[in-house]
Short mmCIF file of C-alpha atoms and ligand atoms in Angstrom, two decimals:
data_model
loop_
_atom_site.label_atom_id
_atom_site.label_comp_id
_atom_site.label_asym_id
_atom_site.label_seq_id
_atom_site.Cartn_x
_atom_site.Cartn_y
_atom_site.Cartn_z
CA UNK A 1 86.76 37.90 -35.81
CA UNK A 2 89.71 40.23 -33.27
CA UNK A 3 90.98 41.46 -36.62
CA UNK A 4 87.91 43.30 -37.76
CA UNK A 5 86.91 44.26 -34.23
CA UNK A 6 85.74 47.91 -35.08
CA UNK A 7 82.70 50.53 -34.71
CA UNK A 8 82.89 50.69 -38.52
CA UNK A 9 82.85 47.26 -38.98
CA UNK A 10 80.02 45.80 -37.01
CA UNK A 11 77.83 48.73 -38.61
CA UNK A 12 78.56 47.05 -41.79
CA UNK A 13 77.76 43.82 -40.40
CA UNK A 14 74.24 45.12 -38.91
CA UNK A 15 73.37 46.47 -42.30
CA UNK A 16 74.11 43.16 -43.75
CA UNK A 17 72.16 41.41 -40.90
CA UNK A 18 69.29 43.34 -41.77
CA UNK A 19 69.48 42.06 -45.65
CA UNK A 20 70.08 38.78 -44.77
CA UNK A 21 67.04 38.48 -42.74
CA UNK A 22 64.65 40.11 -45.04
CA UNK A 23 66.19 38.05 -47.87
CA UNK A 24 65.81 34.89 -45.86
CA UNK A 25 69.52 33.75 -46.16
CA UNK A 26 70.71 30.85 -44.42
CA UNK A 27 72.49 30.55 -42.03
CA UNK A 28 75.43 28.69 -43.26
CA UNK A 29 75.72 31.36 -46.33
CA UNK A 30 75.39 34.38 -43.84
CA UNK A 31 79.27 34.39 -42.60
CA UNK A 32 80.67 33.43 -46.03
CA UNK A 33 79.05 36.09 -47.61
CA UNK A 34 80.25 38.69 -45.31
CA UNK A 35 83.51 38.39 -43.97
CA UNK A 36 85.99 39.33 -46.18
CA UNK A 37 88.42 36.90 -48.09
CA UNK A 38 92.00 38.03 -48.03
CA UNK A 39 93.23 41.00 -45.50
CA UNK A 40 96.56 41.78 -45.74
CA UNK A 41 98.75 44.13 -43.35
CA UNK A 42 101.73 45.90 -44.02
CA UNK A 43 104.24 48.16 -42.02
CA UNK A 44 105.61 50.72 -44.13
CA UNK A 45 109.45 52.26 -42.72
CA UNK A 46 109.80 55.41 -44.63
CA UNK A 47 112.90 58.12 -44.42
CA UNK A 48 111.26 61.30 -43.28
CA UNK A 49 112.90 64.92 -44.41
CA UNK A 50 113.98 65.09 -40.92
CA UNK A 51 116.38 61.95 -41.21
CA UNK A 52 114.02 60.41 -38.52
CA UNK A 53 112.39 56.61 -39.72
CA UNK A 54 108.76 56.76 -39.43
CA UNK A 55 106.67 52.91 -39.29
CA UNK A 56 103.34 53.53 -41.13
CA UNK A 57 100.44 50.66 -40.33
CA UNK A 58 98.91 49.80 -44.39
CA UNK A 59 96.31 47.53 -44.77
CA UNK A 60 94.12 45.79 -47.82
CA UNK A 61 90.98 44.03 -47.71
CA UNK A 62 89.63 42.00 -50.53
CA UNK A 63 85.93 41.04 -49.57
CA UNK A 64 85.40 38.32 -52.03
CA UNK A 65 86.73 36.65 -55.38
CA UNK A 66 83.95 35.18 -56.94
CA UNK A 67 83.01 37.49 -59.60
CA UNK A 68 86.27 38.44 -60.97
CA UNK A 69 89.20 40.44 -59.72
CA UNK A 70 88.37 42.75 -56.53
CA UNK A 71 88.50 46.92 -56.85
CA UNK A 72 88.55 49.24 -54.31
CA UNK A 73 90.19 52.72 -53.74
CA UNK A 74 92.59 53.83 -50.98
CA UNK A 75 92.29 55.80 -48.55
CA UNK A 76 95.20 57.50 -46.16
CA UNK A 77 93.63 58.77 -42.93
CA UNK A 78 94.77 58.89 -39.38
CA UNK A 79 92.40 55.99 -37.95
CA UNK A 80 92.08 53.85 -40.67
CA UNK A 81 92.20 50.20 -38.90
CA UNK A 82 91.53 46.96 -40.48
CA UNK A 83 88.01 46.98 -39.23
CA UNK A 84 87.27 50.32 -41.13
CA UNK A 85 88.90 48.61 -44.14
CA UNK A 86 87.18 45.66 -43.92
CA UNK A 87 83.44 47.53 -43.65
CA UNK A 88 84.28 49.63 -46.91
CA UNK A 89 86.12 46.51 -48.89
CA UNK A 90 82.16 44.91 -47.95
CA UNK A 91 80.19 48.04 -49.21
CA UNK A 92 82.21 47.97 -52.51
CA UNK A 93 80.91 44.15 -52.50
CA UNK A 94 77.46 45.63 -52.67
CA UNK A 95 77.81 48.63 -54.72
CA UNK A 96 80.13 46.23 -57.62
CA UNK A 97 77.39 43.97 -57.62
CA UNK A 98 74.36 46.55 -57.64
CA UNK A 99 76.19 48.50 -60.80
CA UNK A 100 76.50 44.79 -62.57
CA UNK A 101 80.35 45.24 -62.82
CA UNK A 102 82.20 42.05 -62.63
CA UNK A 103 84.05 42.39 -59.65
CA UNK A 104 84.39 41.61 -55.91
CA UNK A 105 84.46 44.73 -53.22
CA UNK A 106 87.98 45.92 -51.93
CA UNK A 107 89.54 48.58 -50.40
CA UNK A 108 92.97 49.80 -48.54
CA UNK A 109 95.17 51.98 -46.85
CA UNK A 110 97.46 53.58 -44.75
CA UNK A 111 96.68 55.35 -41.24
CA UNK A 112 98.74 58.59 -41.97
CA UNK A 113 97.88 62.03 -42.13
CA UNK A 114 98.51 62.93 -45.91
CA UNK A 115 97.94 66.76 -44.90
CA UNK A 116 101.10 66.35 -42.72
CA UNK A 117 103.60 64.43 -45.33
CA UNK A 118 105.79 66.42 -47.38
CA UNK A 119 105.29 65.55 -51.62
CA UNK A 120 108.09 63.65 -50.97
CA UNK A 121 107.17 62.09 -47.96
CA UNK A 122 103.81 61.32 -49.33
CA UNK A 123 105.91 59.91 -52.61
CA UNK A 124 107.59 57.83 -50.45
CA UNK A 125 105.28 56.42 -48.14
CA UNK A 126 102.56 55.43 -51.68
CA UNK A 127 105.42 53.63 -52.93
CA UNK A 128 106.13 52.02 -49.94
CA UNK A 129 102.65 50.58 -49.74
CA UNK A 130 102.02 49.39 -53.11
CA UNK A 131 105.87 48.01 -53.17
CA UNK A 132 104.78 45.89 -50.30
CA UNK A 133 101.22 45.07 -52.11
CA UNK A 134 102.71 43.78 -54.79
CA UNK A 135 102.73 40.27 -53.89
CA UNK A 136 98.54 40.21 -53.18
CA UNK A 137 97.39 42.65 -56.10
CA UNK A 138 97.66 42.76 -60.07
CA UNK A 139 94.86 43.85 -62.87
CA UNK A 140 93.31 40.28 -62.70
CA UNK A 141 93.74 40.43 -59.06
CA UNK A 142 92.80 43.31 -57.09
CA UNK A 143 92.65 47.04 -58.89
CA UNK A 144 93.51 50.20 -56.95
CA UNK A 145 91.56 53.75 -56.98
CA UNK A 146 91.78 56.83 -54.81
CA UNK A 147 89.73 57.49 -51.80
CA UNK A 148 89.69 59.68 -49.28
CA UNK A 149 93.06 61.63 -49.06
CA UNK A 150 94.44 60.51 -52.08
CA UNK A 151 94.46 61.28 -55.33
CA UNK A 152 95.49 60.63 -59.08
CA UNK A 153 99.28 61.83 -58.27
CA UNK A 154 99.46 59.01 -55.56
CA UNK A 155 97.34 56.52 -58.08
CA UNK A 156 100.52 57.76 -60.13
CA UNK A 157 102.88 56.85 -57.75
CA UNK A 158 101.35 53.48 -57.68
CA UNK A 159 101.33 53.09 -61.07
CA UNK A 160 104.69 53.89 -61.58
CA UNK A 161 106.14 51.12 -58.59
CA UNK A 162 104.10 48.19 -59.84
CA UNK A 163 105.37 48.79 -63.66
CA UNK A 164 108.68 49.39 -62.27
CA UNK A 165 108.90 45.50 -60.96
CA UNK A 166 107.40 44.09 -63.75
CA UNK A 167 109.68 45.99 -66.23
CA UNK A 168 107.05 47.28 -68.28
CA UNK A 169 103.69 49.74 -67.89
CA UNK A 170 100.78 47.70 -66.26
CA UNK A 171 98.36 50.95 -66.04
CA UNK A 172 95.13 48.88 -65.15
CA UNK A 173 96.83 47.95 -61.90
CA UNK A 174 94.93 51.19 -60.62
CA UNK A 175 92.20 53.67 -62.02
CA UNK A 176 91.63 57.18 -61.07
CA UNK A 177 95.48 57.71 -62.61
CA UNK A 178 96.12 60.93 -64.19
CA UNK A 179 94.56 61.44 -68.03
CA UNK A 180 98.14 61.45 -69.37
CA UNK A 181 99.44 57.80 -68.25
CA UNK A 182 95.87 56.35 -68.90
CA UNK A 183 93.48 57.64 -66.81
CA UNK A 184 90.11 58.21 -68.41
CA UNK A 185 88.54 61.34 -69.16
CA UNK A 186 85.85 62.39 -66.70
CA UNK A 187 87.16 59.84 -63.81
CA UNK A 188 87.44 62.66 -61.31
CA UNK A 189 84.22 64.25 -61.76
CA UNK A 190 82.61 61.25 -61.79
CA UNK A 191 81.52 60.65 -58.95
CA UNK A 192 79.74 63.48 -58.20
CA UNK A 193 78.83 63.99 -61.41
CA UNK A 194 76.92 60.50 -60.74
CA UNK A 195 75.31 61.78 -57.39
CA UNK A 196 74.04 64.69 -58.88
CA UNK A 197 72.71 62.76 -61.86
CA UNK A 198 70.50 61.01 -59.10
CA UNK A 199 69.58 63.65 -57.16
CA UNK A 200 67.77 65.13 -60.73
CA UNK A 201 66.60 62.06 -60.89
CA UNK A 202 64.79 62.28 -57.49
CA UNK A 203 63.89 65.78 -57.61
CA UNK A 204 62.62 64.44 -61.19
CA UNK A 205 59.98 61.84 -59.25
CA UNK A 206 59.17 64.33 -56.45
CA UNK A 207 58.35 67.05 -58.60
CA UNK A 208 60.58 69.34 -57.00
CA UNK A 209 61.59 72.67 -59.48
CA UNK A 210 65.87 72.98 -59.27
CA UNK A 211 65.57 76.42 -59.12
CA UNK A 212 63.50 76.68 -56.11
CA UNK A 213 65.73 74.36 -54.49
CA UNK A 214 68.29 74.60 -52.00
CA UNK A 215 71.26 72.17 -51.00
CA UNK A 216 73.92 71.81 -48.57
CA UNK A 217 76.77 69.60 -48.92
CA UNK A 218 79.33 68.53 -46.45
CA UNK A 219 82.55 67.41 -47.25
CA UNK A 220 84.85 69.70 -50.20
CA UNK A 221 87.04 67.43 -51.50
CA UNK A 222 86.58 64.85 -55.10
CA UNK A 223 83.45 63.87 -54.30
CA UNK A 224 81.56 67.09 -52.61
CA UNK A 225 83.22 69.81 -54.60
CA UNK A 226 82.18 68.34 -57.60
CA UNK A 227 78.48 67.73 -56.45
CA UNK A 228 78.54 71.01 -55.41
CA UNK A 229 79.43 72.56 -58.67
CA UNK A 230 77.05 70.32 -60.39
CA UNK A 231 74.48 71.08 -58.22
CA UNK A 232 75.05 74.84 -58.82
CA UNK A 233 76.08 74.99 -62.26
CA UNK A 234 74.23 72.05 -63.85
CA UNK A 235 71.01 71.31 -61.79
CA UNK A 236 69.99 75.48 -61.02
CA UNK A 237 70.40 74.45 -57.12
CA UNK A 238 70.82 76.81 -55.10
CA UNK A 239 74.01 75.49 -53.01
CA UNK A 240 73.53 77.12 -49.25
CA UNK A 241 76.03 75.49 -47.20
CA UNK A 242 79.39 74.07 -47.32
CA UNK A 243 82.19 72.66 -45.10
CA UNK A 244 85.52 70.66 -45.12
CA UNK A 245 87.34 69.14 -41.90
CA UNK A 246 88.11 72.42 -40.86
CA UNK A 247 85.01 74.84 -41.64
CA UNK A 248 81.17 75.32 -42.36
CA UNK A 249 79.98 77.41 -44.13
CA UNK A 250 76.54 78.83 -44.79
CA UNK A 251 74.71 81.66 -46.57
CA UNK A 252 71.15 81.64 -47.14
CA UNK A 253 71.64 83.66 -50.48
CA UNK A 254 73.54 80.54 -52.18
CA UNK A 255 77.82 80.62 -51.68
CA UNK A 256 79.52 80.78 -55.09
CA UNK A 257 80.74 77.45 -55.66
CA UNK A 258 83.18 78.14 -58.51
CA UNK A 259 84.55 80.45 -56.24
CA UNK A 260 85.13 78.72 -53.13
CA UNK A 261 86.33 75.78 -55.77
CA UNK A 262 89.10 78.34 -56.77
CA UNK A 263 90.15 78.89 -53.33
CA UNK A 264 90.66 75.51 -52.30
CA UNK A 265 92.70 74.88 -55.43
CA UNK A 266 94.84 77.50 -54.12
CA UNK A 267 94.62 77.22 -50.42
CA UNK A 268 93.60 73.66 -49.76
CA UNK A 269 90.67 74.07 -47.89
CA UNK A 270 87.79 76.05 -46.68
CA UNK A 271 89.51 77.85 -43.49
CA UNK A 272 89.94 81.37 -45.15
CA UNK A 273 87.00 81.28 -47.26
CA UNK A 274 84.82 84.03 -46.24
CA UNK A 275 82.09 85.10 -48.73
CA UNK A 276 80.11 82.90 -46.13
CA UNK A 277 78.85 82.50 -42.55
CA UNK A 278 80.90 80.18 -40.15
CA UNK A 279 77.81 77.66 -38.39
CA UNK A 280 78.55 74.35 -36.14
CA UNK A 281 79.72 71.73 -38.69
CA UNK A 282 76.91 69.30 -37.05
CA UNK A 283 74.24 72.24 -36.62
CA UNK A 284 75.12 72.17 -40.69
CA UNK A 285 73.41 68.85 -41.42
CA UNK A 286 70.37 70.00 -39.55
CA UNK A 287 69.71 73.23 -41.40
CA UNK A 288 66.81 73.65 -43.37
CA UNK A 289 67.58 72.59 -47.04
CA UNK A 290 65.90 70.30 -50.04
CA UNK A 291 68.96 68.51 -50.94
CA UNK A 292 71.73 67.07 -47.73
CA UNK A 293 74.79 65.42 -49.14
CA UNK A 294 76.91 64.22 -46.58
CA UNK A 295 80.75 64.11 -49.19
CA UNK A 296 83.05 62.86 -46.13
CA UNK A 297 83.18 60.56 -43.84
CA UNK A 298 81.15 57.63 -42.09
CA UNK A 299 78.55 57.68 -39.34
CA UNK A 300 77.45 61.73 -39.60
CA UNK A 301 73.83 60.66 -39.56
CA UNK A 302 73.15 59.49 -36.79
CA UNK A 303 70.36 58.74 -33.96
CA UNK A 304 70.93 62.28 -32.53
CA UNK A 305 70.22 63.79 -35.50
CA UNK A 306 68.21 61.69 -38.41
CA UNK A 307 64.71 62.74 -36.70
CA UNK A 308 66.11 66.58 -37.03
CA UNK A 309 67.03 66.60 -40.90
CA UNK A 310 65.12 69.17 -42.66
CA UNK A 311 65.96 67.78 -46.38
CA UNK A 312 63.82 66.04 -48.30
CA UNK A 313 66.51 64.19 -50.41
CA UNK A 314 69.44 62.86 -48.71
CA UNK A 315 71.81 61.95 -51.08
CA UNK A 316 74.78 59.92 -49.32
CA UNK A 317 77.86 60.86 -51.50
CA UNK A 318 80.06 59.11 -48.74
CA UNK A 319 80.25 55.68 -47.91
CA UNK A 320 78.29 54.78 -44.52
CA UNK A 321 77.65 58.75 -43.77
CA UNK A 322 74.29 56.94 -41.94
CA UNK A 323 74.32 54.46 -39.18
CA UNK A 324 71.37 51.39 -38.99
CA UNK A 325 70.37 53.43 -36.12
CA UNK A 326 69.47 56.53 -37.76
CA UNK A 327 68.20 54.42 -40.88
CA UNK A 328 65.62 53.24 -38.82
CA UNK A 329 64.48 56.72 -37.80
CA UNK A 330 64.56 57.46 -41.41
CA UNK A 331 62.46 54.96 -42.40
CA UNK A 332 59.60 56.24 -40.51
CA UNK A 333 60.10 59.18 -41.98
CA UNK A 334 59.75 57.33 -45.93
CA UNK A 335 57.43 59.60 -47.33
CA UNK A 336 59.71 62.97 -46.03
CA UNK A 337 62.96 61.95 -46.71
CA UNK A 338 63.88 60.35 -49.48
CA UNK A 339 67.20 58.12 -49.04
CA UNK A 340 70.11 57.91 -52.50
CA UNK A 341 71.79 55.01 -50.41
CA UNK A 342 75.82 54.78 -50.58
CA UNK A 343 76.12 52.37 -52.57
CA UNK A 344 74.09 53.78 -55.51
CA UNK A 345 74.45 57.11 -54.72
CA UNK A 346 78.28 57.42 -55.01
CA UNK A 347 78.58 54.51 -58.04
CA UNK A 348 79.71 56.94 -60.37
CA UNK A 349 83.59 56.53 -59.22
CA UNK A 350 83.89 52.43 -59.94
CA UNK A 351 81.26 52.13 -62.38
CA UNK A 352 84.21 55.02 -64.41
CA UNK A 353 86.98 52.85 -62.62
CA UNK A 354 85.79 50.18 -64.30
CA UNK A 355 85.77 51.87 -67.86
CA UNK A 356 89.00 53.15 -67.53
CA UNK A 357 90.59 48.99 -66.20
CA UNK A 358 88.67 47.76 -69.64
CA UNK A 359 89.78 51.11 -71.66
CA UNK A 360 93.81 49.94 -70.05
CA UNK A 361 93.15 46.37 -70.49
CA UNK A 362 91.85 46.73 -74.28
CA UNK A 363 93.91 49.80 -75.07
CA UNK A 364 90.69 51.44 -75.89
CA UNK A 365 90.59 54.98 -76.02
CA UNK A 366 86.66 57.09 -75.30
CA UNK A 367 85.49 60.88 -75.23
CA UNK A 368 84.57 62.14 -71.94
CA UNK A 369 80.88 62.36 -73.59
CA UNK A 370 81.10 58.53 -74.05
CA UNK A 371 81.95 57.84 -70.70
CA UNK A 372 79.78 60.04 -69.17
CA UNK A 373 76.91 58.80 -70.97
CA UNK A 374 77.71 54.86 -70.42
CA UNK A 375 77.88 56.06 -66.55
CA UNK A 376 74.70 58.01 -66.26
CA UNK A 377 72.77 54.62 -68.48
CA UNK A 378 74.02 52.54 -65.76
CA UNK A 379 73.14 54.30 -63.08
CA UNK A 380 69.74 54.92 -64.29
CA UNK A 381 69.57 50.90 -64.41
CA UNK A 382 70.06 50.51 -60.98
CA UNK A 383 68.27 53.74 -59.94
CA UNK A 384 65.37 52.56 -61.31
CA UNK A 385 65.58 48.43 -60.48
CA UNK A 386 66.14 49.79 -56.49
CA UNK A 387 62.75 52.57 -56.48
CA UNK A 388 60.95 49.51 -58.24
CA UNK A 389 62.27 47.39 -55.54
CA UNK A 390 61.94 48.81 -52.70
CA UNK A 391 57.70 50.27 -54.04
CA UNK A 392 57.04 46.63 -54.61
CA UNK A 393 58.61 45.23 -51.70
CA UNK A 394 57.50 48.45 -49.70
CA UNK A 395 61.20 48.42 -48.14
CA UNK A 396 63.70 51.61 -47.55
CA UNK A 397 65.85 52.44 -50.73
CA UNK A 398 69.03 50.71 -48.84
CA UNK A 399 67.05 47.58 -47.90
CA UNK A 400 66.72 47.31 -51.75
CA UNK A 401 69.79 48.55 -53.15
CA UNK A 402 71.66 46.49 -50.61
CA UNK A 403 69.23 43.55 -51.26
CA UNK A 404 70.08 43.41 -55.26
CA UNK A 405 73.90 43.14 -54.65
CA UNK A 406 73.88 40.61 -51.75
CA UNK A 407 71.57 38.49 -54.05
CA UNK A 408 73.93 38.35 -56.99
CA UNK A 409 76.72 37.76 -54.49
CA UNK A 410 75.09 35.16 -53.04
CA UNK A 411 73.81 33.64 -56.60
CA UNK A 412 77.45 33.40 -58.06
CA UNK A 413 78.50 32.23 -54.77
CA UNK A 414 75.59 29.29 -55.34
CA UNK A 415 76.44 28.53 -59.25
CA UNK A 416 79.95 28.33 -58.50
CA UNK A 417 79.87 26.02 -54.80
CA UNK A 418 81.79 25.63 -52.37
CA UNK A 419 85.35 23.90 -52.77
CA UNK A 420 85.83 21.40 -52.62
P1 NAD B 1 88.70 63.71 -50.38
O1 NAD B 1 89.86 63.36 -49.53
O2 NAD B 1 88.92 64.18 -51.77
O3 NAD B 1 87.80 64.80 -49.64
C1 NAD B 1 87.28 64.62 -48.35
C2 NAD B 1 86.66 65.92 -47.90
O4 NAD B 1 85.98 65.73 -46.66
C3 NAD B 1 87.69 67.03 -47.67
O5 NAD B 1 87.13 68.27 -48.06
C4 NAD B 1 87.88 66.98 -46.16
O6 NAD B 1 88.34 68.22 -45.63
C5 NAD B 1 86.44 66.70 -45.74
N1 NAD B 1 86.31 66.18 -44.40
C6 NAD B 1 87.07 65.27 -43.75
N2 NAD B 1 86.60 65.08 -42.51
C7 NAD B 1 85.50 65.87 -42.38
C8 NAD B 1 84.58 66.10 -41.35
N3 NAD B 1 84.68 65.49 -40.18
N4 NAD B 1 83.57 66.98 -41.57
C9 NAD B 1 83.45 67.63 -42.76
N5 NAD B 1 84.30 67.43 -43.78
C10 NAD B 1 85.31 66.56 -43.59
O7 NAD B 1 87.75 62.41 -50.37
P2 NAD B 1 86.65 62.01 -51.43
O8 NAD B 1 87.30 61.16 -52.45
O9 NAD B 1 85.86 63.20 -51.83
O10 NAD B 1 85.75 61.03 -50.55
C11 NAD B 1 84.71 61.51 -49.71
C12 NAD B 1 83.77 60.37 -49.39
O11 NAD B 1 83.24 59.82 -50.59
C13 NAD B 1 84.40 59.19 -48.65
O12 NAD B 1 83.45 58.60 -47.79
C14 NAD B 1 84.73 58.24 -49.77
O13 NAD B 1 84.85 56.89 -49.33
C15 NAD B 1 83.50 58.44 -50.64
N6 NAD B 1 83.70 58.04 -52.05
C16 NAD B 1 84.66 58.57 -52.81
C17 NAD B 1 84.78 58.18 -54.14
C18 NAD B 1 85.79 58.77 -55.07
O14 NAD B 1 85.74 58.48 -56.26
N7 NAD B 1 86.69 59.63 -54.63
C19 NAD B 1 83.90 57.22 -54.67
C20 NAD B 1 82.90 56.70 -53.84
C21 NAD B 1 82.80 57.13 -52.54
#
């Protein structure tokens, strides 16, 4: 399959290899299960503030339709390809079907640097893309959310285009929007609310005391800020290091979240921060902590470095931060490290997505408290279902996380057949 040809990609595909084969799945399912339904490619002219025409390459993958709409978030980066797109439309697959939300994975974009676009720019090149989505996506169809570089003003944006053609306000076309048009309270924090939630959870079983604790966390943005500030202000951790794409940062004595959450409010990022020590951003994931949470992007755990990891909770807030390589170093290190896989670990954000497409859908309206309570109940469901699963089966924590979403994937698949 050319289209999906992609390091990302077949990483996703050895995962699901691996699943497949301990779950005994034919070989006739195997391919139907995991190549994605609908792709869809777009190019995007936009007018730059230069007068210039810039062509922007947008893509959409909707990995499969059989248990109800697909929902995925978006992400703008400068090497997002199809491939890519297609790996995280199949993890969403997973993680949907793990959390018991009635949906099929998805997931899109657009390879441009956001950090580069003016606010207009950026206006113009959202609107562009979910113009030209309009045809393949609706709120019984496929639901947009943010991902990496975007965020509720572009979940605005898209918003704002769709109920523009249809002459009046669709807001469960996409989640993650901004409180004020119908976003839900606590859908930005929640994913790393949810993380941290877990890694309690853990320290809970491994009798480890918070306050003696120490955690580094890479990646700044949604997801890792807000781990970090729950980790620091919630849990008693003891955050140690920090980094963004263009700084780590470390300081035995704990680095003042709120802080360093203040200055990249202001500033952006992490450059200028300095109530810290500048280390090697990869020498970062090896430093001696209790608690690694890799909050960025894919394939940072890898087999150079999983035997080297000094944590002894790695909790992935990022989707595919570890490769099947380094998962199989890791699981001969079971006992020492213990794996929050992807697609539990960083739930929180659909399993509140999917609140706030019923909350649009019903034009119900719940408390932050409410939601935050339904999302920590579900994802101590699944927390505990996957450490029963994988004690019983005596697999890793991703063999059985993964293993409870491909099976109810592959069950609906079953009840419904094949047509025709
Ligand atoms: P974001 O754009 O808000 O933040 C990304 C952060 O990572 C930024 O601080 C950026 O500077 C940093 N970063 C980028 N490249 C880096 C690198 N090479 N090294 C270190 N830091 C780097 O994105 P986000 O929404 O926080 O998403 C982060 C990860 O979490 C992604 O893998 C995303 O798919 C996953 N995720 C996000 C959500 C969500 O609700 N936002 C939900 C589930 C999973």
């Amino acid at each position: 399959m050319t289209i999906y040809h992609d390091e990302v990609f077949q990483m996703a595909c050895d995962q699901f290899q691996v699943i497949a084969d301990y779950l005994n799945i034919e070989k006739n399912d195997r391919d139907r299960l995991m190549y994605p339904k609908r792709s869809v490619a777009v190019t995007l002219p936009v007018h730059m503030d230069d007068g210039s025409t810039n062509t922007y390459q947008g893509y959409r993958v909707q990995h499969h339709l059989t248990l109800g709409p697909t929902k995925g978030g978006t992400r703008f980066a400068p090497t997002l390809s199809m491939g890519e797109t297609a790996a995280l439309a199949m993890w969403m697959s997973w993680k949907c079907a793990l959390a018991n939300l009635p949906y099929g994975g998805a997931k899109g974009g657009i390879a441009c640097d956001p950090s580069k676009l003016s606010r207009r720019e950026l206006e113009a090149v959202s609107r562009r893309y979910m113009q030209e989505m309009i045809p393949f996506v609706g709120p019984h169809t496929d639901i947009m959310g943010p991902d990496m570089g975007t965020n509720e003003q572009v979940m605005a944006w898209f918003m704002d285009t769709y109920s523009m053609y249809t002459g009046y306000t669709v807001n469960e076309i996409v989640t993650g929007k901004p409180v004020s048009i119908g976003g839900t309270e606590g859908r930005r924090e929640a994913t790393g609310r949810g993380v941290v939630y877990l890694i309690d959870r853990a320290m809970d079983i491994l009798k480890m005391n918070p306050e003696k604790c120490t955690a580094i966390v890479q990646g700044f943005g949604n997801v890792g800020s807000v781990a970090a500030l729950a980790l620091a202000m919630k849990s008693g951790v003891k955050v140690t290091g920090i980094s963004d794409a263009t700084v780590a940062l470390y300081n035995p004595d704990g680095i003042d979240i709120v802080a360093a959450d203040r200055h990249v409010l202001k500033k952006g990022n992490l450059r200028a921060f300095t109530e810290a020590d500048r280390v090697d951003p990869n020498e970062m994931l090896e430093m001696k902590c209790d608690i690694l949470v890799p909050s960025a992007v894919d394939r940072v755990i890898n087999e150079k470095n999983a035997e080297k990891l000094q944590c002894r909770i790695l909790a992935e807030g990022a989707n595919g931060p570890t490769t099947p390589e380094a998962d199989l170093l890791l699981n001969k290190r079971f006992g020492e490290v213990f794996v929050i896989p992807d697609i539990l670990c960083n739930a929180g954000g659909v399993i509140v997505s999917y609140f706030e497409w019923v909350q649009g859908l019903q034009s119900f309206l719940w408390t932050e408290s409410e939601v935050t309570d339904k999302l920590f109940r579900i994802l101590e469901h699944s927390f505990v279902q996957v450490i029963k699963r994988a004690k019983d089966h005596k697999v890793s924590h991703r063999t059985a996380a993964m293993a409870i979403g491909v099976e109810r994937v592959m069950k609906a698949k079953h009840a419904r057949g094949l047509f025709p």
